[in-house]
Short mmCIF file of C-alpha atoms and ligand atoms in Angstrom, two decimals:
data_model
loop_
_atom_site.label_atom_id
_atom_site.label_comp_id
_atom_site.label_asym_id
_atom_site.label_seq_id
_atom_site.Cartn_x
_atom_site.Cartn_y
_atom_site.Cartn_z
CA UNK A 1 0.00 0.00 0.00
CA UNK A 2 1.02 3.58 -0.58
CA UNK A 3 2.83 5.53 2.11
CA UNK A 4 1.32 9.02 1.65
CA UNK A 5 4.42 10.64 3.08
CA UNK A 6 6.97 8.93 0.85
CA UNK A 7 8.73 10.62 -2.06
CA UNK A 8 11.35 9.11 -4.37
CA UNK A 9 13.56 11.55 -6.26
CA UNK A 10 15.41 10.19 -9.30
CA UNK A 11 18.33 12.37 -10.36
CA UNK A 12 19.93 14.20 -7.46
CA UNK A 13 22.06 16.86 -9.11
CA UNK A 14 21.17 20.56 -9.35
CA UNK A 15 17.44 20.03 -9.78
CA UNK A 16 16.94 16.90 -7.69
CA UNK A 17 18.78 18.34 -4.71
CA UNK A 18 16.78 21.58 -4.88
CA UNK A 19 13.53 19.61 -5.00
CA UNK A 20 14.72 17.53 -2.03
CA UNK A 21 15.45 20.58 0.07
CA UNK A 22 12.21 22.36 -0.72
CA UNK A 23 10.14 19.27 0.02
CA UNK A 24 11.98 18.95 3.32
CA UNK A 25 11.59 22.63 4.21
CA UNK A 26 7.89 22.65 3.31
CA UNK A 27 7.32 19.40 5.26
CA UNK A 28 5.65 17.71 2.31
CA UNK A 29 7.06 14.25 3.15
CA UNK A 30 8.04 11.99 6.03
CA UNK A 31 10.45 9.87 4.00
CA UNK A 32 12.51 10.76 0.93
CA UNK A 33 14.56 8.22 -1.05
CA UNK A 34 17.22 9.43 -3.49
CA UNK A 35 18.33 7.58 -6.62
CA UNK A 36 21.01 8.61 -9.09
CA UNK A 37 23.29 6.83 -11.53
CA UNK A 38 25.99 8.40 -9.40
CA UNK A 39 24.95 6.96 -6.02
CA UNK A 40 27.70 8.85 -4.22
CA UNK A 41 25.93 12.05 -5.18
CA UNK A 42 22.65 10.65 -3.84
CA UNK A 43 24.37 9.58 -0.60
CA UNK A 44 25.98 12.97 -0.21
CA UNK A 45 22.73 14.87 -0.72
CA UNK A 46 20.90 12.54 1.69
CA UNK A 47 23.54 13.10 4.36
CA UNK A 48 23.74 16.85 3.90
CA UNK A 49 19.98 17.40 4.17
CA UNK A 50 19.72 14.87 7.04
CA UNK A 51 22.11 17.04 9.07
CA UNK A 52 19.52 19.82 8.96
CA UNK A 53 16.95 17.59 10.70
CA UNK A 54 18.44 18.54 14.09
CA UNK A 55 17.14 22.05 13.65
CA UNK A 56 13.85 23.00 15.31
CA UNK A 57 12.81 24.42 11.92
CA UNK A 58 12.82 20.90 10.45
CA UNK A 59 10.36 18.07 10.74
CA UNK A 60 12.37 14.91 11.32
CA UNK A 61 12.15 13.46 7.81
CA UNK A 62 13.87 10.16 7.03
CA UNK A 63 16.10 10.91 4.05
CA UNK A 64 18.18 8.12 2.54
CA UNK A 65 19.82 6.84 -0.63
CA UNK A 66 17.43 4.43 -2.31
CA UNK A 67 16.82 1.81 -4.96
CA UNK A 68 13.90 1.35 -7.34
CA UNK A 69 12.31 -0.91 -4.73
CA UNK A 70 11.59 2.31 -2.83
CA UNK A 71 8.99 3.08 -5.53
CA UNK A 72 6.84 0.20 -4.25
CA UNK A 73 5.10 2.28 -1.56
CA UNK A 74 5.97 5.80 -2.76
CA UNK A 75 3.23 8.42 -3.08
CA UNK A 76 5.35 10.60 -5.40
CA UNK A 77 8.20 9.90 -7.79
CA UNK A 78 9.97 13.01 -9.04
CA UNK A 79 12.10 12.50 -12.17
CA UNK A 80 14.95 14.96 -12.69
CA UNK A 81 17.56 12.57 -14.18
CA UNK A 82 19.45 13.36 -17.34
CA UNK A 83 21.52 16.26 -18.63
CA UNK A 84 20.38 19.84 -19.15
CA UNK A 85 21.30 22.61 -21.55
CA UNK A 86 24.68 23.94 -20.50
CA UNK A 87 25.88 27.56 -20.47
CA UNK A 88 26.71 28.72 -24.00
CA UNK A 89 24.90 25.83 -25.73
CA UNK A 90 22.18 26.28 -28.37
CA UNK A 91 19.22 27.58 -26.38
CA UNK A 92 16.75 24.82 -27.21
CA UNK A 93 15.77 22.08 -24.77
CA UNK A 94 14.46 19.92 -27.65
CA UNK A 95 18.01 18.98 -28.61
CA UNK A 96 18.14 16.82 -25.46
CA UNK A 97 15.37 14.59 -26.88
CA UNK A 98 17.36 11.53 -27.99
CA UNK A 99 19.61 11.31 -24.93
CA UNK A 100 16.90 11.87 -22.36
CA UNK A 101 14.35 9.64 -24.13
CA UNK A 102 16.76 6.75 -23.58
CA UNK A 103 17.25 7.72 -19.94
CA UNK A 104 13.47 8.01 -19.39
CA UNK A 105 12.91 4.55 -20.88
CA UNK A 106 15.54 2.96 -18.65
CA UNK A 107 14.20 4.65 -15.50
CA UNK A 108 10.54 3.95 -16.22
CA UNK A 109 11.14 0.29 -17.03
CA UNK A 110 12.44 0.03 -13.45
CA UNK A 111 9.58 2.03 -11.89
CA UNK A 112 6.81 -0.09 -13.46
CA UNK A 113 8.28 -3.21 -11.86
CA UNK A 114 7.25 -1.83 -8.47
CA UNK A 115 4.29 0.52 -8.77
CA UNK A 116 1.44 1.90 -10.83
CA UNK A 117 0.12 3.98 -7.98
CA UNK A 118 2.66 6.70 -7.33
CA UNK A 119 2.07 10.16 -8.76
CA UNK A 120 4.96 10.77 -11.15
CA UNK A 121 6.19 14.36 -11.44
CA UNK A 122 8.27 14.79 -14.60
CA UNK A 123 10.93 17.50 -14.69
CA UNK A 124 13.59 16.18 -17.11
CA UNK A 125 13.84 18.07 -20.42
CA UNK A 126 12.67 18.26 -23.06
CA UNK A 127 9.78 18.14 -20.63
CA UNK A 128 6.95 17.48 -23.08
CA UNK A 129 8.96 14.81 -24.90
CA UNK A 130 9.87 13.06 -21.64
CA UNK A 131 6.26 13.21 -20.41
CA UNK A 132 4.95 11.81 -23.71
CA UNK A 133 7.47 8.96 -23.81
CA UNK A 134 6.78 7.60 -20.33
CA UNK A 135 3.01 8.07 -20.70
CA UNK A 136 2.67 6.30 -24.05
CA UNK A 137 5.36 3.60 -23.94
CA UNK A 138 4.53 2.12 -20.53
CA UNK A 139 1.43 0.62 -18.99
CA UNK A 140 1.03 3.28 -16.29
CA UNK A 141 -2.14 5.26 -15.51
CA UNK A 142 -1.87 8.46 -17.54
CA UNK A 143 -3.65 10.60 -14.97
CA UNK A 144 -0.78 9.81 -12.61
CA UNK A 145 1.93 11.28 -14.84
CA UNK A 146 2.28 15.05 -14.68
CA UNK A 147 4.88 17.14 -16.47
CA UNK A 148 5.68 20.39 -14.65
CA UNK A 149 5.47 22.09 -18.04
CA UNK A 150 4.60 25.76 -18.36
CA UNK A 151 3.91 26.25 -14.65
CA UNK A 152 7.51 27.47 -14.46
CA UNK A 153 7.02 29.84 -17.41
CA UNK A 154 3.82 30.99 -15.73
CA UNK A 155 5.79 31.92 -12.60
CA UNK A 156 8.41 33.63 -14.77
CA UNK A 157 5.71 35.51 -16.65
CA UNK A 158 4.12 36.77 -13.44
CA UNK A 159 7.49 37.94 -12.19
CA UNK A 160 8.39 39.73 -15.43
CA UNK A 161 5.03 41.43 -15.71
CA UNK A 162 4.97 42.61 -12.12
CA UNK A 163 8.61 43.75 -12.21
CA UNK A 164 7.39 46.12 -14.88
CA UNK A 165 4.67 47.51 -12.61
CA UNK A 166 6.56 47.01 -9.28
CA UNK A 167 3.85 44.80 -7.85
CA UNK A 168 3.44 41.41 -6.16
CA UNK A 169 3.53 38.62 -8.78
CA UNK A 170 0.82 36.79 -6.88
CA UNK A 171 -1.55 39.54 -8.03
CA UNK A 172 -1.39 38.13 -11.54
CA UNK A 173 -3.81 35.50 -12.72
CA UNK A 174 -2.97 34.26 -16.14
CA UNK A 175 -1.23 31.39 -17.76
CA UNK A 176 1.57 30.44 -20.06
CA UNK A 177 0.63 27.39 -22.10
CA UNK A 178 2.06 25.17 -24.84
CA UNK A 179 5.57 23.77 -24.81
CA UNK A 180 7.91 24.01 -21.83
CA UNK A 181 10.58 25.74 -23.88
CA UNK A 182 10.84 28.04 -26.84
CA UNK A 183 7.23 27.52 -27.92
CA UNK A 184 5.67 28.53 -24.61
CA UNK A 185 3.17 31.36 -25.12
CA UNK A 186 1.12 33.65 -22.91
CA UNK A 187 -2.61 33.08 -23.20
CA UNK A 188 -3.20 36.83 -22.91
CA UNK A 189 -6.93 36.32 -23.02
CA UNK A 190 -6.62 34.60 -19.59
CA UNK A 191 -4.55 37.31 -17.89
CA UNK A 192 -5.94 39.48 -15.13
CA UNK A 193 -4.22 41.47 -12.46
CA UNK A 194 -5.79 42.08 -9.07
CA UNK A 195 -9.09 42.50 -10.85
CA UNK A 196 -7.81 45.63 -12.58
CA UNK A 197 -7.93 44.11 -16.05
CA UNK A 198 -4.78 43.65 -18.09
CA UNK A 199 -5.88 46.20 -20.71
CA UNK A 200 -6.17 48.95 -18.10
CA UNK A 201 -2.94 48.41 -16.18
CA UNK A 202 -0.90 51.05 -18.01
CA UNK A 203 -3.66 53.52 -17.30
CA UNK A 204 -3.82 52.69 -13.57
CA UNK A 205 -0.05 52.92 -13.28
CA UNK A 206 0.09 56.12 -15.34
CA UNK A 207 2.41 54.51 -17.89
CA UNK A 208 2.46 56.38 -21.17
CA UNK A 209 4.05 53.57 -23.10
CA UNK A 210 1.77 50.59 -23.45
CA UNK A 211 3.02 47.22 -22.24
CA UNK A 212 4.78 45.45 -25.09
CA UNK A 213 3.37 41.93 -24.99
CA UNK A 214 5.83 40.61 -27.52
CA UNK A 215 8.77 41.76 -25.36
CA UNK A 216 7.24 40.09 -22.30
CA UNK A 217 6.92 36.81 -24.19
CA UNK A 218 10.45 37.04 -25.52
CA UNK A 219 11.92 37.65 -22.10
CA UNK A 220 9.98 34.86 -20.43
CA UNK A 221 11.63 32.44 -22.91
CA UNK A 222 15.06 34.09 -22.68
CA UNK A 223 15.16 34.35 -18.90
CA UNK A 224 15.75 30.58 -18.49
CA UNK A 225 18.87 30.82 -20.66
CA UNK A 226 19.97 33.91 -18.75
CA UNK A 227 19.82 31.93 -15.50
CA UNK A 228 21.75 29.04 -17.10
CA UNK A 229 24.41 31.36 -18.52
CA UNK A 230 24.72 33.29 -15.26
CA UNK A 231 24.69 30.52 -12.63
CA UNK A 232 25.20 27.39 -14.74
CA UNK A 233 21.79 25.75 -14.29
CA UNK A 234 18.27 26.49 -13.11
CA UNK A 235 16.95 24.73 -10.02
CA UNK A 236 15.21 26.95 -7.46
CA UNK A 237 12.19 28.02 -9.50
CA UNK A 238 11.52 24.50 -10.75
CA UNK A 239 11.83 23.11 -7.22
CA UNK A 240 9.09 25.51 -6.09
CA UNK A 241 6.95 24.42 -9.02
CA UNK A 242 7.42 20.74 -8.11
CA UNK A 243 6.34 21.49 -4.53
CA UNK A 244 3.28 23.39 -5.76
CA UNK A 245 2.13 20.29 -7.64
CA UNK A 246 2.95 17.90 -4.78
CA UNK A 247 0.98 20.06 -2.36
CA UNK A 248 -2.05 20.28 -4.65
CA UNK A 249 -2.13 16.48 -4.98
CA UNK A 250 -1.18 15.61 -1.39
CA UNK A 251 -3.91 17.88 -0.01
CA UNK A 252 -6.46 16.87 -2.66
CA UNK A 253 -6.89 20.55 -3.48
CA UNK A 254 -8.66 20.33 -6.87
CA UNK A 255 -6.41 23.18 -7.93
CA UNK A 256 -6.26 24.11 -11.60
CA UNK A 257 -2.70 24.66 -12.79
CA UNK A 258 -1.05 24.53 -16.20
CA UNK A 259 0.92 21.32 -16.60
CA UNK A 260 1.89 18.86 -19.27
CA UNK A 261 0.26 15.55 -20.13
CA UNK A 262 -0.51 13.67 -23.32
CA UNK A 263 -3.21 15.59 -25.17
CA UNK A 264 -6.43 13.60 -25.23
CA UNK A 265 -8.24 15.22 -28.14
CA UNK A 266 -8.14 18.76 -26.72
CA UNK A 267 -7.85 21.08 -29.75
CA UNK A 268 -7.88 17.89 -31.84
CA UNK A 269 -4.41 16.96 -30.57
CA UNK A 270 -3.26 13.50 -29.45
CA UNK A 271 0.26 12.90 -30.69
CA UNK A 272 2.14 15.12 -28.20
CA UNK A 273 2.17 16.20 -24.56
CA UNK A 274 1.63 19.92 -23.94
CA UNK A 275 0.62 22.18 -21.09
CA UNK A 276 -2.95 23.38 -20.69
CA UNK A 277 -4.81 24.07 -17.43
CA UNK A 278 -5.57 20.82 -15.61
CA UNK A 279 -7.35 20.07 -12.33
CA UNK A 280 -5.33 18.17 -9.73
CA UNK A 281 -6.62 16.05 -6.87
CA UNK A 282 -5.32 13.08 -4.89
CA UNK A 283 -6.15 10.97 -7.95
CA UNK A 284 -3.82 13.01 -10.14
CA UNK A 285 -5.02 14.89 -13.22
CA UNK A 286 -8.80 14.69 -12.99
CA UNK A 287 -9.80 17.19 -15.69
CA UNK A 288 -8.14 19.09 -18.51
CA UNK A 289 -9.50 22.32 -19.92
CA UNK A 290 -9.66 23.41 -23.53
CA UNK A 291 -9.25 27.13 -22.84
CA UNK A 292 -10.87 29.40 -25.40
CA UNK A 293 -7.85 30.85 -27.18
CA UNK A 294 -7.62 33.83 -29.50
CA UNK A 295 -6.66 32.98 -33.10
CA UNK A 296 -3.01 33.96 -32.73
CA UNK A 297 -2.76 31.99 -29.47
CA UNK A 298 -4.22 28.95 -31.22
CA UNK A 299 -1.57 29.33 -33.91
CA UNK A 300 1.11 29.31 -31.23
CA UNK A 301 -0.32 26.16 -29.66
CA UNK A 302 -0.26 24.47 -33.08
CA UNK A 303 3.33 25.60 -33.52
CA UNK A 304 4.21 24.08 -30.13
CA UNK A 305 2.57 20.82 -31.18
CA UNK A 306 4.63 20.73 -34.38
CA UNK A 307 7.91 21.40 -32.55
CA UNK A 308 7.31 18.75 -29.90
CA UNK A 309 6.12 16.23 -32.50
CA UNK A 310 9.23 16.89 -34.62
CA UNK A 311 11.45 16.32 -31.57
CA UNK A 312 9.59 13.08 -30.81
CA UNK A 313 10.00 11.95 -34.43
CA UNK A 314 13.69 12.83 -34.27
CA UNK A 315 14.08 10.67 -31.16
CA UNK A 316 12.22 7.78 -32.82
CA UNK A 317 9.12 8.05 -30.61
CA UNK A 318 5.78 7.02 -32.17
P1 NAD B 1 22.60 17.48 -14.25
O1 NAD B 1 23.20 17.10 -15.58
O2 NAD B 1 23.39 18.32 -13.33
O3 NAD B 1 22.19 16.16 -13.46
C1 NAD B 1 21.60 15.07 -14.06
C2 NAD B 1 21.68 13.93 -13.05
O4 NAD B 1 20.97 12.80 -13.60
C3 NAD B 1 23.11 13.46 -12.74
O5 NAD B 1 23.30 13.41 -11.34
C4 NAD B 1 23.16 12.08 -13.38
O6 NAD B 1 24.02 11.18 -12.69
C5 NAD B 1 21.71 11.66 -13.27
N1 NAD B 1 21.34 10.57 -14.20
C6 NAD B 1 21.61 10.48 -15.51
N2 NAD B 1 21.10 9.34 -16.00
C7 NAD B 1 20.49 8.70 -14.98
C8 NAD B 1 19.79 7.49 -14.85
N3 NAD B 1 19.60 6.67 -15.89
N4 NAD B 1 19.31 7.15 -13.65
C9 NAD B 1 19.49 7.95 -12.58
N5 NAD B 1 20.14 9.12 -12.64
C10 NAD B 1 20.64 9.49 -13.82
O7 NAD B 1 21.19 18.16 -14.58
P2 NAD B 1 20.29 19.15 -13.67
O8 NAD B 1 20.80 20.54 -13.81
O9 NAD B 1 20.10 18.58 -12.31
O10 NAD B 1 18.92 19.06 -14.49
C11 NAD B 1 18.23 17.83 -14.53
C12 NAD B 1 17.15 17.85 -15.61
O11 NAD B 1 16.12 18.76 -15.24
C13 NAD B 1 17.64 18.31 -16.99
O12 NAD B 1 17.04 17.53 -18.00
C14 NAD B 1 17.15 19.73 -17.05
O13 NAD B 1 17.02 20.21 -18.36
C15 NAD B 1 15.82 19.58 -16.36
N6 NAD B 1 15.20 20.83 -15.89
C16 NAD B 1 13.88 20.95 -16.12
C17 NAD B 1 13.21 22.08 -15.71
C18 NAD B 1 11.75 22.20 -15.99
O14 NAD B 1 11.15 23.26 -15.85
N7 NAD B 1 11.08 21.12 -16.38
C19 NAD B 1 13.90 23.10 -15.03
C20 NAD B 1 15.26 22.93 -14.78
C21 NAD B 1 15.91 21.78 -15.22
#
């Protein structure tokens, strides 16, 4: 049976270790098992975070290096294994498709030996390719596989927009959808800000120059590469995103968040995974929403589908 407090993290480098530490700090688990090809890294991260358990700020969580057998009773499996884009490389996550498809297949063929019940949170890039591969090539309930997708771009978007107006990003409601990567787009028709209305913001803030939506979209794509080029990798934002999803599912919140899963006929699409708003409960993804998109937003979604499909084709994925 499932241990509701147990999380397995696969891949314990920059991203996996950040996810580990946020889960621990937010007290979202009572046991965390760490798996990596490089088990010394997993052991090191387990030890380091375990030392913090002496602090009164920490719940005493059992953190240990693990094996795939740990998946047997896990409530969550977070997959962060496989390389990332490195500083100075071509800024396109899709070029990781072949390498990380192989890694996803080898990891998932282990997972399915032990469980079909854990909620799987996919983080490895190219995110939509990785999510599609494990969802379609293995006999695992699809509603229990969630790609973090454009939730991260959504957070980035809120930050960029509210930097412009010097305001709390949590005041923004609105979503970035499509591909986690260069074909992410803002569904402007969904954006609102503290009830003020996105079209009236410049007026309220006495800005003479109107917000340039194209620039906002460009910078929300570029900002990921800026982080990579500046610090070498991204990990803190995505760790927060992973915790947001874990919390929604753990607490059976029925929260609607953008995330990636295999399209099931929404917008007529089936041959890719992409992010659209989806409702999350303890059962995983319980509903997906076909948001009414403006024509140019629909074009961008179709473009995202084509890019992800081309990357899947290139990696030999049906
Ligand atoms: P990294 O290259 O530093 O670490 C990858 C880790 O995976 C290494 O520790 C490696 O030993 C391990 N690994 C490789 N193959 C494995 C296997 N078969 N089994 C177990 N472990 C294996 O990468 P990182 O910076 O930690 O990033 C990890 C992944 O997360 C990358 O694909 C990156 O692009 C992705 N990422 C996604 C998002 C997102 O929003 N979805 C954000 C940031 C990073």
